[in-house]
Coordinates of C-alpha atoms in Angstrom, one line a residue:
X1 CA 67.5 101.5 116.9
X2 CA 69.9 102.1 113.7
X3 CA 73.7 102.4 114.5
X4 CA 76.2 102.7 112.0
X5 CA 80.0 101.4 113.1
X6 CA 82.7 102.9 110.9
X7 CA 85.9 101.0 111.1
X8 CA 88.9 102.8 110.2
X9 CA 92.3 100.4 110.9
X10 CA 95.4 101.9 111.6
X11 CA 93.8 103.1 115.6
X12 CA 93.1 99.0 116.0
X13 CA 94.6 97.5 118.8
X14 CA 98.0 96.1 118.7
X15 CA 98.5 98.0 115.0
X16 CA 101.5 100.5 114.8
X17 CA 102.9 99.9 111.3
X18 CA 102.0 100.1 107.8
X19 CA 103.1 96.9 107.1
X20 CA 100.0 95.9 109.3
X21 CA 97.5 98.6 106.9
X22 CA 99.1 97.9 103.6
X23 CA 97.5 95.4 101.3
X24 CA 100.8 95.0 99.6
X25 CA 103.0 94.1 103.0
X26 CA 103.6 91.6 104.8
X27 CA 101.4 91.6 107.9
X28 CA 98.4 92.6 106.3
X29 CA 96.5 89.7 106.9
X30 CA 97.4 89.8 110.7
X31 CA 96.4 93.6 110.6
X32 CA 92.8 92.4 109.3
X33 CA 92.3 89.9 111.8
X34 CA 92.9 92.6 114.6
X35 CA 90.6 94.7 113.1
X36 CA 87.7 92.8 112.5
X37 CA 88.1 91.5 115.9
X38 CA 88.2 94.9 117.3
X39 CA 84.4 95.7 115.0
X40 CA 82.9 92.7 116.5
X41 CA 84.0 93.5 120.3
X42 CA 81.9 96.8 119.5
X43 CA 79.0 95.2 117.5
X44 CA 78.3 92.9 120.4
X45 CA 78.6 95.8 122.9
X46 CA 76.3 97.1 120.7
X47 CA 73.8 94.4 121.3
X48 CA 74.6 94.2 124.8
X49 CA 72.8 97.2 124.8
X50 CA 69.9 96.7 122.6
X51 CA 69.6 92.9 121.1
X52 CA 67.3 94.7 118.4
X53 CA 69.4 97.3 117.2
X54 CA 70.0 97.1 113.3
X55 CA 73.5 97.3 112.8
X56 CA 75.4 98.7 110.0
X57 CA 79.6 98.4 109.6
X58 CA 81.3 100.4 107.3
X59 CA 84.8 99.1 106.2
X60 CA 86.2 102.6 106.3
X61 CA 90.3 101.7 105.3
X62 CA 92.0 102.3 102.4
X63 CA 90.5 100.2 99.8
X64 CA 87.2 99.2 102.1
X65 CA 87.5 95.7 101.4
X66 CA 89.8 95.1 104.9
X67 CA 87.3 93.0 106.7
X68 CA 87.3 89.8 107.1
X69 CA 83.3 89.0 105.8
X70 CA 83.4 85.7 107.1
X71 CA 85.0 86.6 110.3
X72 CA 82.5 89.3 111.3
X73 CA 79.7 89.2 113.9
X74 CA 76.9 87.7 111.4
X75 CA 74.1 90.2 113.4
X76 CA 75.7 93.1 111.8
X77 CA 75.4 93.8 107.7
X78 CA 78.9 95.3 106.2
X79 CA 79.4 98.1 103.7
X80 CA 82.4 97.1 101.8
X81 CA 84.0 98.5 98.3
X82 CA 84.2 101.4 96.9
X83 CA 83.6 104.4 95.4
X84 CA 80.6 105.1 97.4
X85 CA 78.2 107.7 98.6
X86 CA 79.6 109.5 102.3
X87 CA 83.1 107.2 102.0
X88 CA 83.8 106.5 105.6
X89 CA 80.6 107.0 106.6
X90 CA 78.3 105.4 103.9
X91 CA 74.9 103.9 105.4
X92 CA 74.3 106.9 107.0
X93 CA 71.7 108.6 106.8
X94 CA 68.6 110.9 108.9
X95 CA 67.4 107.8 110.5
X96 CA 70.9 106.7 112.3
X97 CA 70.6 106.9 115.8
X98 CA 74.0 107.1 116.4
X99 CA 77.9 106.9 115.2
X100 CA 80.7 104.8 116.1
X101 CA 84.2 105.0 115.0
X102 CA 86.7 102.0 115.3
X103 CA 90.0 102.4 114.8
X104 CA 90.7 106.2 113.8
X105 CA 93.8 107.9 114.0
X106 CA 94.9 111.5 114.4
X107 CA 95.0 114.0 111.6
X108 CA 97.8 114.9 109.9
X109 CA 100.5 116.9 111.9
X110 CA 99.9 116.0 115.0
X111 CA 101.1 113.8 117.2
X112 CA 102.7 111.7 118.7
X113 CA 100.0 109.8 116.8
X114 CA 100.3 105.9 115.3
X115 CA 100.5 106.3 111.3
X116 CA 99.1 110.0 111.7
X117 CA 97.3 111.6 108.2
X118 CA 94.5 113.1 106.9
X119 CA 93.2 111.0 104.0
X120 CA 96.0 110.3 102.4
X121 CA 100.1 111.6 102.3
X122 CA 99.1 114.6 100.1
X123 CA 96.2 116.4 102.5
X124 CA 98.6 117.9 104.7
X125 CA 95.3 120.4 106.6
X126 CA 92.3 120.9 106.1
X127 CA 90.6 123.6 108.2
X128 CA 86.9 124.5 108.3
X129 CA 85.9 127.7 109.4
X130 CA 89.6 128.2 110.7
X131 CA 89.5 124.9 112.3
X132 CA 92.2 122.4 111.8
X133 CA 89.7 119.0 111.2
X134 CA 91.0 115.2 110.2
X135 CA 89.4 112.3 109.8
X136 CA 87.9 112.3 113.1
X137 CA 86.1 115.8 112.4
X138 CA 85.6 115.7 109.1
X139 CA 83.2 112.6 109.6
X140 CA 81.8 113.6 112.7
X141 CA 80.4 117.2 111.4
X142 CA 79.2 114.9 108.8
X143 CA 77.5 112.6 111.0
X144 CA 76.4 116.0 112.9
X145 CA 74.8 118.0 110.0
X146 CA 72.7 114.4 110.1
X147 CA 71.7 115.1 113.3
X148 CA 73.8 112.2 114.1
X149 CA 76.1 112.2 117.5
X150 CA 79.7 110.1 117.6
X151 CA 78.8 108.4 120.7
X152 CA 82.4 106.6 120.3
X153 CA 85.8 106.4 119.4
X154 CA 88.5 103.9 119.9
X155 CA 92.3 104.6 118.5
X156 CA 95.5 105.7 119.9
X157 CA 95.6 108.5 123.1
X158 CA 96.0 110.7 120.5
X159 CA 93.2 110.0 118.3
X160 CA 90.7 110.0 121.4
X161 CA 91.6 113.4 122.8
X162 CA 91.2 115.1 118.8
X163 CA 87.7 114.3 119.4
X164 CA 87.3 114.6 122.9
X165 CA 88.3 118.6 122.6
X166 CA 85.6 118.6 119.8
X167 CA 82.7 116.6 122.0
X168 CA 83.7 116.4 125.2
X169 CA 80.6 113.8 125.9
X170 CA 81.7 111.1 123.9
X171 CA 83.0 108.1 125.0
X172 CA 86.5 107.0 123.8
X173 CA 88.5 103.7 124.1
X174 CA 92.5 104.5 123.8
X175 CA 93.7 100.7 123.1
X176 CA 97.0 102.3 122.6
X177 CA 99.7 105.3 124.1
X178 CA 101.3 106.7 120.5
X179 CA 105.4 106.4 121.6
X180 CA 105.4 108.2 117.7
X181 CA 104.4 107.6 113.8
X182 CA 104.9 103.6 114.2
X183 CA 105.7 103.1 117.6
X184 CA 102.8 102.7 120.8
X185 CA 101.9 100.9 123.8
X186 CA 99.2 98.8 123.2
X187 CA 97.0 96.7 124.9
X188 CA 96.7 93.3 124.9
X189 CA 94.2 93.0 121.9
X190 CA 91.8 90.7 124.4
X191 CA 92.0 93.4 127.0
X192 CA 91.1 95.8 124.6
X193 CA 88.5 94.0 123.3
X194 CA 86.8 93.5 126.7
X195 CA 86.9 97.7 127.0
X196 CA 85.9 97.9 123.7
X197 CA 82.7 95.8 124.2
X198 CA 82.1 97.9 127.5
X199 CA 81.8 101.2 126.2
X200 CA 80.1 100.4 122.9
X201 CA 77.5 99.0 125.5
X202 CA 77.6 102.3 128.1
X203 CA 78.0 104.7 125.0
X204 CA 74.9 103.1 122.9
X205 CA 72.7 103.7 126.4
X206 CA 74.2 107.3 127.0
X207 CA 73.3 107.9 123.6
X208 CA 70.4 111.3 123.9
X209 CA 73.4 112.8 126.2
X210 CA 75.9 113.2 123.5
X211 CA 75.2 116.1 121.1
X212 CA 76.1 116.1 117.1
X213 CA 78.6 118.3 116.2
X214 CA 77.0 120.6 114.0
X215 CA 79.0 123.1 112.1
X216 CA 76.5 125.3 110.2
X217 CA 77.4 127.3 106.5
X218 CA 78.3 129.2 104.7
X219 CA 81.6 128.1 105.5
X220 CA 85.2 128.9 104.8
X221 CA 87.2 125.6 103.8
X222 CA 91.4 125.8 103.3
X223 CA 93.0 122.6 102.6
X224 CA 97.3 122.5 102.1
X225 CA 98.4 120.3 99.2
X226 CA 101.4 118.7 99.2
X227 CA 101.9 118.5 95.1
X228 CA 102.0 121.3 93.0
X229 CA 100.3 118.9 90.4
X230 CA 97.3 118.5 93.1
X231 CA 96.8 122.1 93.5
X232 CA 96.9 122.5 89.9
X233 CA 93.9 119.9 89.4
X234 CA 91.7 121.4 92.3
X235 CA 91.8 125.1 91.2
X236 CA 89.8 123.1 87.9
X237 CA 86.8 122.5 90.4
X238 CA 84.8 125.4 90.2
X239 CA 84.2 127.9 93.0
X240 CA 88.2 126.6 94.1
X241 CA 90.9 128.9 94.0
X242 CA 94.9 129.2 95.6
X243 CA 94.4 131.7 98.7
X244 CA 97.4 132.3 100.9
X245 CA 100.7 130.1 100.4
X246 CA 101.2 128.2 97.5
X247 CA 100.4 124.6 99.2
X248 CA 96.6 126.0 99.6
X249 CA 93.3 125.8 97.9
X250 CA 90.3 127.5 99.1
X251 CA 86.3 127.4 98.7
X252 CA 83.5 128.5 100.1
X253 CA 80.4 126.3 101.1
X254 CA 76.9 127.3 101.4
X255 CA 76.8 123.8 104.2
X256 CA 78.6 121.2 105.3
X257 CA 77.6 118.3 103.3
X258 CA 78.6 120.0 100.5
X259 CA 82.2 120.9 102.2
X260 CA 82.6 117.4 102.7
X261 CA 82.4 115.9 99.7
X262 CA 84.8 118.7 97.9
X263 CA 87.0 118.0 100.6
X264 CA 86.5 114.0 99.4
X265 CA 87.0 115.6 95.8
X266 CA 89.9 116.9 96.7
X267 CA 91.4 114.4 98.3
X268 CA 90.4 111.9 95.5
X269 CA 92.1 114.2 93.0
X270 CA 95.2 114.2 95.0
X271 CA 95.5 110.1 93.9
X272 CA 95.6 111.4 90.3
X273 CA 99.9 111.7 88.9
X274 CA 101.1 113.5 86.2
X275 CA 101.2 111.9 82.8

């Protein structure tokens, strides 16, 4: 079995600032303890399950070079750095059994959610086919249009119920209640650790019961800008174009992999200031 563990970091346990996400803050280091801690409470729920299982983890924060290498579970093999094929997700591929996500957080605009966004500050929405997707469904219709299913998802209460409305069957872990942007009740990060290893184990054997989520083309993709400079950049991609307000950009995709990375495009773009 071939499982791919993507480990985003500002839905670990205990994490509710970006003083705890930022490589340039204080608590960084702390933050990257927590979260490797958290990957290897899944990896060896993981195992618990299957002691053969090749296991993949994909640093999937910010710069992807947040886990501690050293410190991880040495069973599992790490994707770190960047730029890289499928971002978040990279290591995935046909032959992946099945998905799990680490430490997400809820898009952008919703909430009460712990350090809430979509990508980064300037993707305020994206919506696909009319529907409002982050992080958390961005990657899992990529995972789906793999054939792929999200078996789980640990984060905030917040974060867990974005992709519970989306696939119902998959098994989520909230480590934390969102109180607002950088305020939660957490867990203690051992306690959460323990569930954490739990469910990896139950949602790795429950895996043929939780269904991809497929999203099939052509489809309709709006994404809201904040920076006039960002909008100005993306309507230089072909086939993108303003539609409706002046914070959105619009294309059409023929299927979703090709959605997804214009929407990583996009968002890479966004990075990009004025001279």
């Amino acid at each position: 079995m071939k499982l791919l563990i993507s480990v985003d970091m500002e839905g670990i346990s205990g994490i509710v600032h970006s003083s705890e996400t930022n490589p340039e803050r204080y608590d960084y280091q702390r933050g990257r303890e927590l979260m490797t801690a958290d990957a290897n409470a899944v990896i060896a729920g993981v195992l618990d399950a299957d002691p053969t299982a090749d296991v993949l983890v994909a640093d999937a924060h910010g710069t992807f070079r947040n886990l501690l290498p050293e410190q991880l579970d040495r069973r599992a093999r790490l994707v770190r750095g960047k730029p890289r094929s499928l971002n978040m997700l990279a290591g995935l591929d046909e032959e992946t059994d099945a998905a799990l996500f680490v430490g997400y957080h809820v898009r952008a605009g919703e909430g009460p959610g712990v350090l809430a966004h979509t990508m980064n500050g300037e993707i305020l929405d994206v919506r696909v086919a009319g529907r409002s997707l982050g992080e958390i469904g961005l990657n899992a219709a990529m995972a789906g249009h793999l054939g792929v299913p999200v078996v789980l998802l640990s984060g905030d209460d917040a974060a867990c119920a974005e992709l519970t409305e989306l696939v119902p069957e998959t098994v989520t872990v909230p480590v934390k209640e969102a109180l607002g942007m950088a305020a939660a009740v957490t867990l203690h990060p051992e306690e959460a650790r323990d569930r954490l290893r739990r469910a990896a184990a139950d949602a790795v054997a429950r895996r043929a019961e939780i269904p991809p989520l497929a999203l099939t083309g052509p489809l309709d993709v709006e994404v809201d800008l904040a920076s006039p400079h960002t909008i100005d950049l993306a309507t230089l991609v072909p086939g993108v174009s303003r539609a409706g307000g002046a914070r959105t950009v619009t294309f059409t995709s023929p299927d979703y992999a090709t959605a997804y990375r214009l929407i990583l495009l996009l968002a890479q773009l966004a990075t990009i200031k004025p001279a």
